[in-house]
CSV table of C-alpha atoms and ligand atoms in Angstrom, one decimal:
chain,number,residue,atom,x,y,z
A,1197,MET,CA,31.5,37.4,70.5
A,1198,LYS,CA,32.3,37.2,66.8
A,1199,SER,CA,31.7,40.3,64.8
A,1200,TYR,CA,31.7,40.8,61.0
A,1201,ASP,CA,30.9,43.5,58.4
A,1202,PHE,CA,28.2,41.1,57.1
A,1203,LEU,CA,26.6,38.1,58.7
A,1204,LEU,CA,24.7,35.7,56.4
A,1205,ILE,CA,21.9,33.5,57.8
A,1206,GLY,CA,21.7,30.4,55.6
A,1207,CYS,CA,24.1,28.6,53.3
A,1208,GLY,CA,22.0,27.6,50.4
A,1209,ILE,CA,22.7,29.0,46.9
A,1210,MET,CA,21.5,32.5,47.9
A,1211,GLY,CA,23.6,32.7,51.1
A,1212,VAL,CA,26.8,31.2,49.8
A,1213,THR,CA,27.0,33.2,46.6
A,1214,THR,CA,26.3,36.4,48.6
A,1215,ALA,CA,29.0,35.6,51.1
A,1216,ILE,CA,31.5,35.1,48.2
A,1217,GLU,CA,30.5,38.3,46.5
A,1218,LEU,CA,30.9,40.4,49.7
A,1219,ARG,CA,34.2,38.7,50.6
A,1220,LYS,CA,35.5,39.4,47.1
A,1221,ARG,CA,34.7,43.1,47.8
A,1222,GLY,CA,37.0,43.0,50.9
A,1223,HIS,CA,34.3,42.8,53.6
A,1224,SER,CA,34.6,40.5,56.6
A,1225,VAL,CA,31.9,37.9,56.3
A,1226,GLY,CA,30.4,35.3,58.7
A,1227,LEU,CA,27.8,32.7,57.8
A,1228,LEU,CA,25.6,30.6,60.0
A,1229,ASN,CA,23.8,27.3,59.1
A,1230,PRO,CA,22.3,24.5,61.2
A,1231,ASP,CA,23.9,21.1,61.4
A,1232,SER,CA,26.2,20.4,58.4
A,1233,LEU,CA,26.4,21.4,54.7
A,1234,PRO,CA,24.8,20.9,52.4
A,1235,HIS,CA,21.8,20.8,54.8
A,1236,PRO,CA,19.5,17.9,54.1
A,1237,LEU,CA,16.4,20.1,54.3
A,1238,ALA,CA,17.7,22.9,52.1
A,1239,ALA,CA,16.0,23.3,48.7
A,1240,SER,CA,19.5,23.7,47.2
A,1241,THR,CA,20.4,20.2,48.3
A,1242,ASP,CA,19.7,17.7,45.5
A,1243,ILE,CA,21.4,15.7,42.8
A,1244,SER,CA,20.1,17.9,40.0
A,1245,LYS,CA,18.2,21.1,39.2
A,1246,ILE,CA,17.2,22.4,35.8
A,1247,VAL,CA,19.0,25.3,34.1
A,1248,ARG,CA,16.7,26.7,31.4
A,1249,MET,CA,16.1,30.0,29.6
A,1250,GLU,CA,12.5,29.0,28.8
A,1251,TYR,CA,10.3,31.3,30.7
A,1252,GLY,CA,7.4,31.8,28.3
A,1253,SER,CA,6.7,35.5,27.7
A,1254,ASP,CA,8.9,36.6,30.6
A,1255,THR,CA,12.1,37.8,28.8
A,1256,GLU,CA,13.7,39.2,32.0
A,1257,TYR,CA,14.1,35.7,33.5
A,1258,MET,CA,15.2,34.4,30.0
A,1259,ASP,CA,18.0,37.0,29.9
A,1260,MET,CA,19.0,36.4,33.5
A,1261,ALA,CA,19.2,32.6,32.8
A,1262,ASP,CA,21.2,33.2,29.6
A,1263,HIS,CA,23.6,35.4,31.6
A,1264,CYS,CA,23.8,32.6,34.3
A,1265,ILE,CA,24.6,29.8,31.8
A,1266,SER,CA,27.8,31.7,31.0
A,1267,GLY,CA,28.4,31.9,34.8
A,1268,TRP,CA,27.9,28.2,35.3
A,1269,LYS,CA,30.4,27.5,32.5
A,1270,ALA,CA,32.9,29.8,34.1
A,1271,TRP,CA,32.5,28.0,37.4
A,1272,ASN,CA,33.0,24.6,35.7
A,1273,GLU,CA,36.3,26.1,34.5
A,1274,LEU,CA,37.2,27.8,37.8
A,1275,PHE,CA,36.6,24.6,39.8
A,1276,ASN,CA,37.8,22.3,37.1
A,1277,ASP,CA,34.7,20.2,37.7
A,1278,THR,CA,31.3,19.7,36.0
A,1279,LEU,CA,28.8,21.4,38.2
A,1280,TYR,CA,26.7,22.3,35.1
A,1281,HIS,CA,25.9,19.7,32.5
A,1282,GLU,CA,24.8,21.2,29.2
A,1283,THR,CA,22.4,18.5,28.0
A,1284,GLY,CA,19.9,20.9,26.5
A,1285,PHE,CA,16.2,21.2,27.6
A,1286,LEU,CA,13.5,19.3,25.7
A,1287,LEU,CA,10.0,20.8,25.8
A,1288,LEU,CA,7.2,18.5,24.7
A,1289,VAL,CA,3.6,19.3,24.0
A,1290,LYS,CA,0.5,17.2,23.3
A,1291,ASN,CA,-1.0,19.6,20.7
A,1292,PRO,CA,0.8,21.4,17.9
A,1293,LEU,CA,2.5,24.6,18.9
A,1294,GLU,CA,0.3,27.4,17.5
A,1295,PRO,CA,2.2,30.5,16.2
A,1296,SER,CA,1.4,33.5,18.4
A,1297,SER,CA,-0.4,31.3,21.0
A,1298,ASN,CA,0.6,32.4,24.4
A,1299,SER,CA,1.2,28.9,25.7
A,1300,PHE,CA,4.4,28.6,27.8
A,1301,GLU,CA,6.1,26.5,25.2
A,1302,ASN,CA,5.2,28.6,22.2
A,1303,ALA,CA,6.0,31.9,23.9
A,1304,SER,CA,9.4,30.4,25.0
A,1305,TYR,CA,10.1,29.2,21.5
A,1306,GLU,CA,9.3,32.5,19.9
A,1307,ASN,CA,11.3,34.5,22.4
A,1308,LEU,CA,14.3,32.3,22.0
A,1309,LEU,CA,14.2,32.9,18.2
A,1310,ARG,CA,13.6,36.6,18.7
A,1311,LYS,CA,16.8,36.8,20.8
A,1312,GLY,CA,18.8,34.9,18.2
A,1313,HIS,CA,18.9,31.5,19.9
A,1314,GLN,CA,18.4,28.3,17.9
A,1315,PRO,CA,15.9,26.0,19.5
A,1316,GLU,CA,15.4,22.9,17.2
A,1317,ARG,CA,11.8,22.2,16.5
A,1318,LEU,CA,10.8,18.5,16.8
A,1319,ASP,CA,7.7,16.8,15.3
A,1320,SER,CA,6.3,13.5,16.6
A,1321,GLN,CA,8.6,11.4,14.3
A,1322,ALA,CA,11.7,13.2,15.4
A,1323,ILE,CA,10.6,12.8,19.1
A,1324,ARG,CA,10.1,9.1,18.5
A,1325,GLU,CA,13.5,8.6,16.8
A,1326,ARG,CA,15.6,10.8,19.1
A,1327,TYR,CA,13.9,10.1,22.4
A,1328,PRO,CA,12.5,6.6,22.2
A,1329,ALA,CA,11.6,6.4,25.9
A,1330,PHE,CA,8.7,8.7,25.3
A,1331,ASN,CA,5.4,7.1,24.3
A,1332,PRO,CA,5.1,7.6,20.5
A,1333,GLY,CA,2.2,9.8,19.5
A,1334,VAL,CA,1.5,11.3,23.0
A,1335,TYR,CA,3.8,14.3,22.3
A,1336,VAL,CA,3.3,15.6,18.8
A,1337,ASP,CA,5.4,18.7,18.9
A,1338,GLY,CA,8.1,20.5,20.8
A,1339,PHE,CA,11.7,21.7,20.7
A,1340,ILE,CA,15.1,21.1,22.1
A,1341,HIS,CA,17.2,24.1,23.2
A,1342,ARG,CA,20.8,23.2,23.6
A,1343,ARG,CA,21.8,26.2,25.8
A,1344,ALA,CA,20.4,24.5,28.9
A,1345,GLY,CA,20.8,21.5,31.1
A,1346,TYR,CA,21.2,20.8,34.8
A,1347,VAL,CA,23.4,21.5,37.8
A,1348,GLU,CA,24.4,19.1,40.6
A,1349,SER,CA,23.1,21.4,43.2
A,1350,SER,CA,24.4,19.8,46.4
A,1351,LYS,CA,27.9,19.6,44.7
A,1352,VAL,CA,27.5,23.3,43.8
A,1353,VAL,CA,26.8,24.3,47.5
A,1354,THR,CA,29.7,22.1,48.8
A,1355,THR,CA,32.1,23.5,46.1
A,1356,LEU,CA,31.0,27.2,46.7
A,1357,ALA,CA,31.2,26.8,50.5
A,1358,GLY,CA,34.8,25.5,50.1
A,1359,TYR,CA,35.6,28.4,47.9
A,1360,ALA,CA,34.0,30.9,50.3
A,1361,THR,CA,36.2,29.5,53.1
A,1362,GLN,CA,39.3,29.8,51.0
A,1363,LEU,CA,38.4,33.4,50.4
A,1364,GLY,CA,38.2,33.9,54.2
A,1365,VAL,CA,34.4,33.6,54.8
A,1366,GLU,CA,33.9,32.1,58.3
A,1367,ILE,CA,31.2,29.5,58.0
A,1368,HIS,CA,29.7,28.4,61.3
A,1369,GLU,CA,28.0,25.1,60.8
A,1370,GLY,CA,25.7,23.9,63.6
A,1371,GLN,CA,24.5,27.4,64.3
A,1372,THR,CA,20.7,28.2,63.9
A,1373,ALA,CA,19.7,31.8,64.0
A,1374,ALA,CA,16.8,32.2,66.5
A,1375,PHE,CA,16.5,35.8,67.5
A,1376,PHE,CA,17.5,39.2,66.4
A,1377,GLU,CA,18.5,41.7,69.1
A,1378,GLU,CA,17.2,45.1,67.9
A,1379,LYS,CA,17.9,48.7,69.0
A,1380,ASN,CA,16.9,52.0,67.3
A,1381,GLY,CA,15.7,50.4,64.1
A,1382,GLN,CA,18.9,48.4,63.7
A,1383,VAL,CA,19.8,44.7,64.4
A,1384,VAL,CA,22.6,44.7,67.0
A,1385,SER,CA,23.2,40.9,67.1
A,1386,VAL,CA,21.7,37.5,66.4
A,1387,LYS,CA,21.3,34.8,69.0
A,1388,THR,CA,21.4,31.2,68.0
A,1389,ARG,CA,19.5,28.2,69.3
A,1390,GLU,CA,22.8,26.7,70.2
A,1391,GLY,CA,23.4,29.6,72.7
A,1392,SER,CA,25.9,31.7,70.7
A,1393,GLU,CA,25.6,35.3,69.8
A,1394,PHE,CA,27.0,37.0,66.6
A,1395,GLN,CA,27.4,40.7,65.9
A,1396,ALA,CA,27.7,42.4,62.5
A,1397,GLY,CA,27.3,45.8,60.7
A,1398,HIS,CA,24.7,44.2,58.4
A,1399,PHE,CA,22.7,41.0,58.6
A,1400,ILE,CA,21.4,39.1,55.5
A,1401,VAL,CA,18.7,36.5,55.8
A,1402,CYS,CA,18.9,33.8,53.2
A,1403,ALA,CA,17.1,31.1,55.1
A,1404,GLY,CA,15.1,29.7,52.2
A,1405,HIS,CA,11.7,28.3,53.2
A,1406,PHE,CA,12.5,29.1,56.9
A,1407,THR,CA,12.8,32.9,56.1
A,1408,HIS,CA,9.2,33.8,57.1
A,1409,THR,CA,9.5,31.8,60.3
A,1410,LEU,CA,12.6,33.9,61.2
A,1411,LEU,CA,10.9,37.1,60.0
A,1412,PRO,CA,7.2,36.7,60.7
A,1413,GLU,CA,6.4,40.0,58.9
A,1414,LEU,CA,6.9,38.1,55.7
A,1415,GLN,CA,4.2,35.5,56.4
A,1416,GLY,CA,1.7,37.5,54.4
A,1417,VAL,CA,3.8,37.4,51.2
A,1418,MET,CA,5.6,34.1,51.2
A,1419,LYS,CA,4.9,30.5,52.4
A,1420,ALA,CA,6.6,27.1,52.3
A,1421,THR,CA,5.2,24.6,49.9
A,1422,GLY,CA,6.2,21.0,49.6
A,1423,HIS,CA,6.8,19.2,46.2
A,1424,PRO,CA,7.3,15.5,45.5
A,1425,VAL,CA,10.6,14.3,44.1
A,1426,PHE,CA,11.2,10.7,42.9
A,1427,HIS,CA,14.3,8.8,42.0
A,1428,LEU,CA,13.7,5.7,39.8
A,1429,LYS,CA,16.0,2.9,38.9
A,1430,PRO,CA,15.3,2.1,35.2
A,1431,ASN,CA,15.3,-1.5,34.0
A,1432,ARG,CA,16.8,-0.3,30.7
A,1433,PRO,CA,19.3,2.4,31.7
A,1434,GLU,CA,20.5,2.9,28.1
A,1435,LEU,CA,17.1,4.3,27.2
A,1436,PHE,CA,17.6,7.1,29.8
A,1437,THR,CA,21.2,7.8,29.3
A,1438,PHE,CA,22.0,11.2,27.7
A,1439,PRO,CA,21.7,11.9,24.7
A,1440,ASN,CA,18.9,9.2,24.3
A,1441,PHE,CA,17.1,11.0,27.1
A,1442,THR,CA,17.6,14.5,28.4
A,1443,VAL,CA,16.2,17.2,30.8
A,1444,PHE,CA,12.6,17.5,29.8
A,1445,GLY,CA,9.3,19.3,30.5
A,1446,ALA,CA,6.3,17.2,29.5
A,1447,ALA,CA,3.6,19.8,28.8
A,1448,ILE,CA,5.0,21.2,32.0
A,1449,ALA,CA,2.8,24.3,32.4
A,1450,ALA,CA,-0.3,22.1,32.2
A,1451,THR,CA,1.0,19.0,34.1
A,1452,GLY,CA,4.0,20.1,36.2
A,1453,TRP,CA,6.0,17.0,35.1
A,1454,TYR,CA,9.7,17.3,34.4
A,1455,GLY,CA,12.8,15.1,34.7
A,1456,PHE,CA,16.4,14.4,34.0
A,1457,PRO,CA,18.5,11.9,32.2
A,1458,LEU,CA,20.1,9.0,34.2
A,1459,HIS,CA,22.3,10.7,36.7
A,1460,PRO,CA,26.0,9.9,36.0
A,1461,MET,CA,26.8,9.3,39.7
A,1462,ALA,CA,23.6,8.3,41.4
A,1463,GLY,CA,22.5,6.0,38.5
A,1464,VAL,CA,18.8,7.1,38.9
A,1465,VAL,CA,16.3,9.0,36.8
A,1466,LYS,CA,14.8,11.9,38.8
A,1467,ILE,CA,11.2,12.9,38.0
A,1468,ALA,CA,9.4,15.7,39.9
A,1469,ASN,CA,6.4,18.0,39.6
A,1470,HIS,CA,6.5,21.8,39.4
A,1471,GLY,CA,2.9,22.4,40.6
A,1472,PRO,CA,1.0,24.1,43.4
A,1473,GLY,CA,2.5,21.8,46.1
A,1474,LEU,CA,1.3,21.4,49.6
A,1475,GLU,CA,1.5,24.4,52.0
A,1476,LEU,CA,3.5,23.2,55.0
A,1477,HIS,CA,5.1,24.7,58.2
A,1478,PRO,CA,8.9,24.2,57.6
A,1479,GLU,CA,9.4,22.7,61.1
A,1480,GLN,CA,6.1,21.5,62.4
A,1481,ASP,CA,4.7,19.6,59.4
A,1482,GLU,CA,6.0,16.2,58.1
A,1483,ARG,CA,7.7,16.2,54.8
A,1484,VAL,CA,6.5,12.9,53.2
A,1485,VAL,CA,5.5,11.7,49.8
A,1486,TYR,CA,2.1,10.1,49.9
A,1487,GLU,CA,0.6,7.1,48.1
A,1488,ALA,CA,-1.5,9.5,46.1
A,1489,ASP,CA,1.7,11.3,44.8
A,1490,ILE,CA,3.1,7.9,43.7
A,1491,ALA,CA,-0.1,7.0,42.0
A,1492,HIS,CA,0.0,10.4,40.2
A,1493,LEU,CA,3.5,9.7,39.1
A,1494,ARG,CA,2.7,6.2,37.9
A,1495,ALA,CA,-0.2,7.4,35.8
A,1496,PHE,CA,2.0,10.1,34.2
A,1497,LEU,CA,4.7,7.4,33.4
A,1498,ARG,CA,2.2,4.9,32.0
A,1499,GLU,CA,1.0,7.5,29.6
A,1500,SER,CA,4.2,9.3,28.8
A,1501,ILE,CA,7.3,7.1,29.6
A,1502,PRO,CA,6.1,3.5,29.7
A,1503,ALA,CA,9.6,2.0,30.1
A,1504,LEU,CA,9.7,3.7,33.5
A,1505,ALA,CA,6.1,3.0,34.6
A,1506,ASP,CA,7.0,0.1,36.8
A,1507,ALA,CA,10.6,1.0,37.6
A,1508,PRO,CA,11.4,0.8,41.3
A,1509,ILE,CA,11.3,4.1,43.2
A,1510,VAL,CA,14.5,4.1,45.2
A,1511,HIS,CA,14.1,7.4,46.9
A,1512,THR,CA,11.4,10.0,47.5
A,1513,ARG,CA,11.5,13.4,49.1
A,1514,ARG,CA,9.1,16.3,49.7
A,1515,CYS,CA,11.3,19.3,49.0
A,1516,LEU,CA,10.1,22.8,50.1
A,1517,TYR,CA,9.9,26.0,48.0
A,1518,CYS,CA,10.2,29.4,49.6
A,1519,ASP,CA,7.1,30.5,47.7
A,1520,THR,CA,6.3,34.2,47.2
A,1521,LEU,CA,2.7,34.7,46.2
A,1522,ASP,CA,3.7,36.1,42.8
A,1523,GLY,CA,6.5,33.6,42.2
A,1524,HIS,CA,9.2,36.2,42.0
A,1525,PHE,CA,12.4,36.3,44.2
A,1526,TRP,CA,12.5,38.5,47.3
A,1527,ILE,CA,15.7,40.5,47.4
A,1528,ASP,CA,15.7,43.8,49.3
A,1529,ARG,CA,16.5,45.6,52.5
A,1530,HIS,CA,14.1,45.4,55.4
A,1531,PRO,CA,11.8,48.5,55.5
A,1532,ARG,CA,12.1,48.9,59.2
A,1533,LEU,CA,15.5,47.4,60.1
A,1534,SER,CA,18.0,49.4,58.1
A,1535,ASN,CA,20.9,47.0,58.5
A,1536,LEU,CA,19.0,43.8,57.5
A,1537,THR,CA,18.5,42.5,54.0
A,1538,VAL,CA,16.5,39.5,52.8
A,1539,GLY,CA,17.5,37.2,49.9
A,1540,ALA,CA,14.8,34.5,49.6
A,1541,GLY,CA,11.7,33.6,47.7
A,1542,GLY,CA,13.3,31.1,45.3
A,1543,SER,CA,9.7,29.9,44.5
A,1544,GLY,CA,11.0,26.7,42.9
A,1545,HIS,CA,13.2,28.3,40.2
A,1546,ALA,CA,16.2,30.1,41.8
A,1547,MET,CA,18.9,27.5,41.7
A,1548,LYS,CA,19.7,28.2,38.0
A,1549,MET,CA,20.3,31.9,38.8
A,1550,GLY,CA,23.1,31.0,41.2
A,1551,PRO,CA,25.8,32.9,39.2
A,1552,VAL,CA,23.8,36.2,39.6
A,1553,LEU,CA,22.0,35.9,43.0
A,1554,GLY,CA,25.0,36.7,45.2
A,1555,GLU,CA,25.6,39.9,43.1
A,1556,MET,CA,22.0,41.0,43.4
A,1557,ILE,CA,21.7,40.3,47.1
A,1558,ALA,CA,25.0,42.0,47.9
A,1559,ALA,CA,24.0,45.0,45.8
A,1560,ALA,CA,20.7,45.3,47.9
A,1561,ALA,CA,22.7,45.0,51.1
A,1562,LEU,CA,25.2,47.7,50.0
A,1563,GLY,CA,22.4,50.0,48.8
A,1564,GLU,CA,23.6,49.8,45.2
A,1565,GLY,CA,21.4,49.4,42.1
A,1566,HIS,CA,21.3,46.3,39.9
A,1567,ARG,CA,19.8,45.9,36.4
A,1568,TRP,CA,17.5,43.1,37.6
A,1569,ALA,CA,16.6,44.5,41.0
A,1570,ALA,CA,13.3,46.2,40.5
A,1571,ARG,CA,11.0,43.2,40.4
A,1572,TYR,CA,12.3,41.6,43.6
A,1573,ARG,CA,12.0,44.6,45.9
A,1574,TRP,CA,10.0,44.5,49.1
A,1575,ARG,CA,6.4,44.7,47.9
A,1576,ASP,CA,2.8,44.4,48.8
A,1577,LEU,CA,1.1,41.3,47.7
A,1578,SER,CA,-2.5,40.3,48.4
A,1579,LYS,CA,-3.9,36.9,49.1
A,1580,ASP,CA,-5.3,36.9,45.6
A,1581,THR,CA,-1.9,37.3,44.0
A,1582,LYS,CA,-1.1,34.5,41.6
A,1583,SER,CA,2.2,33.0,40.7
A,1584,ALA,CA,3.6,34.6,37.5
A,1585,GLU,CA,6.1,31.8,36.8
A,1586,GLU,CA,4.8,30.5,33.5
A,1587,ALA,CA,6.4,27.0,33.6
A,1588,ARG,CA,4.5,26.2,36.8
A,1589,ASN,CA,1.3,24.2,36.7
A,1590,LYS,CA,-1.1,26.2,38.9
A,1591,THR,CA,-4.0,23.7,39.1
B,182,FAD,C1,11.6,20.0,44.6
B,182,FAD,C2,12.4,21.2,44.1
B,182,FAD,C3,12.8,21.3,42.8
B,182,FAD,C4,13.5,22.4,42.3
B,182,FAD,N1,13.9,22.4,41.0
B,182,FAD,C5,14.6,23.5,40.6
B,182,FAD,C6,15.1,23.5,39.2
B,182,FAD,O1,15.0,22.5,38.5
B,182,FAD,N2,15.8,24.6,38.8
B,182,FAD,C7,15.9,25.7,39.6
B,182,FAD,O2,16.5,26.7,39.2
B,182,FAD,N3,15.4,25.8,40.9
B,182,FAD,C8,14.8,24.7,41.4
B,182,FAD,N4,14.3,24.7,42.6
B,182,FAD,C9,14.4,25.9,43.5
B,182,FAD,C10,15.7,26.0,44.1
B,182,FAD,O3,16.2,24.8,44.6
B,182,FAD,C11,15.6,27.1,45.2
B,182,FAD,O4,15.0,28.3,44.7
B,182,FAD,C12,17.0,27.5,45.8
B,182,FAD,O5,17.7,26.3,46.1
B,182,FAD,C13,16.7,28.3,47.0
B,182,FAD,O6,18.0,28.6,47.6
B,182,FAD,P1,18.0,29.3,49.0
B,182,FAD,O7,19.5,29.5,49.3
B,182,FAD,O8,17.1,30.5,49.0
B,182,FAD,O9,17.4,28.3,50.1
B,182,FAD,P2,17.9,26.9,50.7
B,182,FAD,O10,18.7,26.1,49.7
B,182,FAD,O11,16.7,26.2,51.2
B,182,FAD,O12,18.9,27.3,51.8
B,182,FAD,C14,18.5,27.9,53.0
B,182,FAD,C15,19.6,27.6,54.0
B,182,FAD,O13,19.3,28.3,55.2
B,182,FAD,C16,19.5,27.5,56.3
B,182,FAD,N5,18.7,28.0,57.4
B,182,FAD,C17,17.3,27.9,57.6
B,182,FAD,N6,17.0,28.4,58.8
B,182,FAD,C18,18.1,28.9,59.3
B,182,FAD,C19,18.4,29.6,60.6
B,182,FAD,N7,17.4,29.9,61.4
B,182,FAD,N8,19.7,29.9,60.8
B,182,FAD,C20,20.7,29.6,60.0
B,182,FAD,N9,20.5,29.0,58.8
B,182,FAD,C21,19.2,28.6,58.5
B,182,FAD,C22,19.1,26.1,55.8
B,182,FAD,O14,19.7,25.1,56.6
B,182,FAD,C23,19.6,26.1,54.4
B,182,FAD,O15,20.9,25.6,54.3
B,182,FAD,C24,13.7,23.5,43.2
B,182,FAD,C25,13.3,23.5,44.5
B,182,FAD,C26,12.6,22.3,45.0
B,182,FAD,C27,12.2,22.3,46.4
């Protein structure tokens, strides 16, 4: 039976960055993941994910994202590859930004200025001239912040898994953790569906939206929610090629709509919705995009991006968040099992924090402090708890 100092369950962005961090600290590290990597059902598996500092009035996430943008740039250099594309983030609104209004966009804008960043304000004429794909007059105000963009998330997971293996992490693909053997308040080993058993001094569950099925005690504080993703093939690709088009939020806190420029490799424009989503069981429920989702998308495009309104949809996916009730990550040791730690609860916004997640989860497992640890601790949440993530449409 294989035995490690640390055994990771799950090789998404949380698991792989934690494995690297612990290995760099000289620990022996094993990692389990079903099937092959990047796993098609993983939230981290996708062509693009937004990297933004805009978090409304929440300056902790803003500072964390700012720190992570330097991390993404360092990884671009380390791997001599473009994992992170710094295209900027364009936030558009339908009504003028009111100074001191607490709208997501206005609070983000003011906090960026307060921290010495330089978001560029755009009026409807500037939006029309710089981003001609947007319907003139629909968005009358907004700003572009250049310290932002997107990461090619599947490529990130593949690259980091390769790096982890180089460092000596033993990644066991095709292994699905099924059951923890416990003794005297400790996990002794984990048994897999495939019939194997693994031992470790400490176990770390980073199973994304499967976490609460593996640890049912978390079912009261997190759930899996499914969100529609669309890939469209534009008839006029030049209109959607960066810098004519960029990563955007279209009154995102009120509508949920956001998207990306034409993907350099995939040749598609990805549009998705950061909204309440559909609560699903990660294994028992089907993950499909319904006609109603497509109708919702078409209505948005007709109003906001007419040149894309009739473009063919070449791919759809219902991707699942590991949604904590308050929308904050869940990073802490288990209250009853002293050698088990959980790193999950991405709630639709953790990919951008890749460069710091491993450090935070490793610190929790090692019983060390971390400047950004307090808010993600094991906590009581009631069913009335609302998501605090301000970019998210909650209606
Ligand atoms: C539609 C959508 C859009 C998003 N957009 C953004 C964005 O623009 N910006 C951003 O920052 N974030 C975004 N996110 C959120 C981000 O993708 C997630 O927060 C992040 O990827 C979560 O990473 P993870 O490692 O926790 O989970 P995952 O990536 O889901 O990885 C979990 C891994 O655990 C494995 N696993 C599951 N069960 C077991 C088991 N029993 N045994 C072993 N392994 C197991 C899975 O196969 C998987 O590989 C988005 C998410 C979705 C769904």
